Amino acid sequence: MTRFLVLYYHFLPFTLVLGADLKETPILGSQNIPRLLTEEITDGFKYQVQQNHSVFFKDEDSEDLYVGGSDFVYKFDMDHLQLIENITLNPTGQDHQCIQESCQNVVTVIEKFNDNLLVCAANGLKPQCWDLSPSGPIPRKESGISPFIYSQNSLTLVADGDLYAAAPLGDDGGFLQFRRIAGNRTNVWMHDSWVSDPTFISASLVKRTNDPDNEKMYIFFRERNSDHNPEADPWISRIARVCKVDEGGSKRFFQNKWTSFLKARLVCGFPEESLYFNRLQDIYVLHAENWHETRVYALFTSSWNSTAVCIYSMEMIENVFENSSFRGYEKDVPQPRPGTVRICFYFGVT
Ligand SMILES: *[C@@H]1O[C@H](CO)[C@@H](O)[C@H](O)[C@H]1NC(C)=O
Ligand SMILES: *[C@@H]1O[C@H](CO)[C@@H](O)[C@H](O)[C@H]1NC(C)=O
Ligand SMILES: *[C@@H]1O[C@H](CO)[C@@H](O)[C@H](O)[C@H]1NC(C)=O
Ligand SMILES: *[C@@H]1O[C@H](CO)[C@@H](O)[C@H](O)[C@H]1NC(C)=O
Ligand SMILES: *[C@@H]1O[C@H](CO)[C@@H](O)[C@H](O)[C@H]1NC(C)=O
């Protein structure tokens, strides 16, 4: 593995211009008007080889920006707009079934975890993670963090010293679910039956300053609709919730499984007209000092190719999780209420 330091003097006015400069305001249902424009970049950084996939990680505590591509991680200094490090990450264990691009070590994950930089890559259909230490990349043993091919669905979240990920365990994209993979708490995962053909969009820990043990993780995804009515959209969008301190059940019951998993439908549309945007595409969580005021901005598309943004407050979301009836339990909600930590049942909230 080679590793060296170079200084580059051209780079990076990544200026993003918001909609204010647009001649036409985006309207509900428009398809051709961009929401976000980039200013013309006069002197950017050019990849030496065209990259079909890049991942970015900006360290919150410094001006370091990491960019991962095929077989490399670049580190840029955002203060001086310079490339300061070029880390080569060659594939270590290509699967014999890989062909061309899939044989490369396409970086899919860059996160800060336990004071190290965690980098994962598809590694020629044999996903692998490394800790990037000053003396070089140190391989890690976990699986289920990087997908096998960069285009497969996956997400990662580092929260409160633990690493969470949703990535397939099969090279066909199968066994995709949300798990706690590493950290100080027990590893836990889901029952496959809890979700149906999911696409994970985002996951977020919502902090509660005065009540950290009661903090929850929210997972946003879309999945196959169990309503097979021909009128129904085949896809439905979801928000799921697990407790941060959930370490799974006892040896005999729900060992290494989430015991606090609940999911609810994420509804966006015009109920009076039965017009719904069912296909979640992106999520931004705007955290507030008081968690009740934390807001979730969700971008949806519809079966007729229109888009919409719906905004939810954490207060609304928690009210649904805490106070709704459960599917299949019209009147008598079991006590203690499911979704409370260490209560080992799974229910879909209607
Ligand atoms: C990007 O995709 C093209 C077409 O599939 C392929 O020829 C090329 O090698 C890919 N580039 C990289 C860096 O993987
Ligand atoms: C990074 O290092 C690799 C391997 O030494 C080299 O081929 C590549 O040109 C370098 N990239 C840049 C931007 O210097
Ligand atoms: C996790 O455990 C390690 C070693 O036991 C400890 O140093 C670290 O502070 C712990 N992290 C958290 C967030 O509790
Ligand atoms: C929506 O867009 C897709 C892809 O562009 C296209 O195949 C499909 O026909 C469109 N559907 C409608 C209802 O316009
Ligand atoms: C549940 O409903 C009760 C009564 O309406 C309300 O006081 C409480 O705040 C609700 N819980 C949440 C988490 O919103």
Coordinates of N, CA and C in Angstrom, one line a residue, residues 111 155-159 162-165 178 203-205 217-218:
E111 N -16.8 7.2 7.6 CA -17.4 7.7 8.9 C -16.3 7.9 9.9
L155 N -26.9 2.3 4.1 CA -26.7 3.5 4.9 C -25.9 3.2 6.1
T156 N -25.2 4.2 6.7 CA -24.5 4.0 8.0 C -24.9 5.2 8.9
L157 N -24.8 4.9 10.2 CA -25.0 6.0 11.2 C -24.0 5.7 12.3
V158 N -23.3 6.7 12.8 CA -22.5 6.6 14.0 C -23.2 7.4 15.0
A159 N -23.6 6.8 16.2 CA -24.4 7.6 17.2 C -24.0 7.0 18.5
D162 N -21.7 4.0 18.9 CA -22.1 2.8 18.2 C -22.2 3.0 16.7
L163 N -21.9 1.9 16.0 CA -22.0 2.0 14.5 C -23.3 1.2 14.1
Y164 N -24.1 1.9 13.3 CA -25.3 1.2 12.8 C -25.2 1.2 11.3
A165 N -25.7 0.2 10.7 CA -25.7 0.1 9.2 C -26.8 -0.7 8.7
F178 N -31.6 -3.1 9.0 CA -30.9 -2.2 9.8 C -30.4 -2.8 11.1
A203 N -31.1 7.4 8.6 CA -31.3 7.1 10.0 C -30.7 8.2 10.8
S204 N -31.4 8.4 12.0 CA -30.9 9.6 12.8 C -31.2 9.3 14.2
L205 N -30.3 9.7 15.1 CA -30.5 9.7 16.5 C -31.0 11.1 16.9
M217 N -33.7 6.1 18.0 CA -33.2 6.2 16.6 C -34.4 6.1 15.7
Y218 N -34.4 6.9 14.6 CA -35.4 6.9 13.7 C -34.9 6.4 12.3

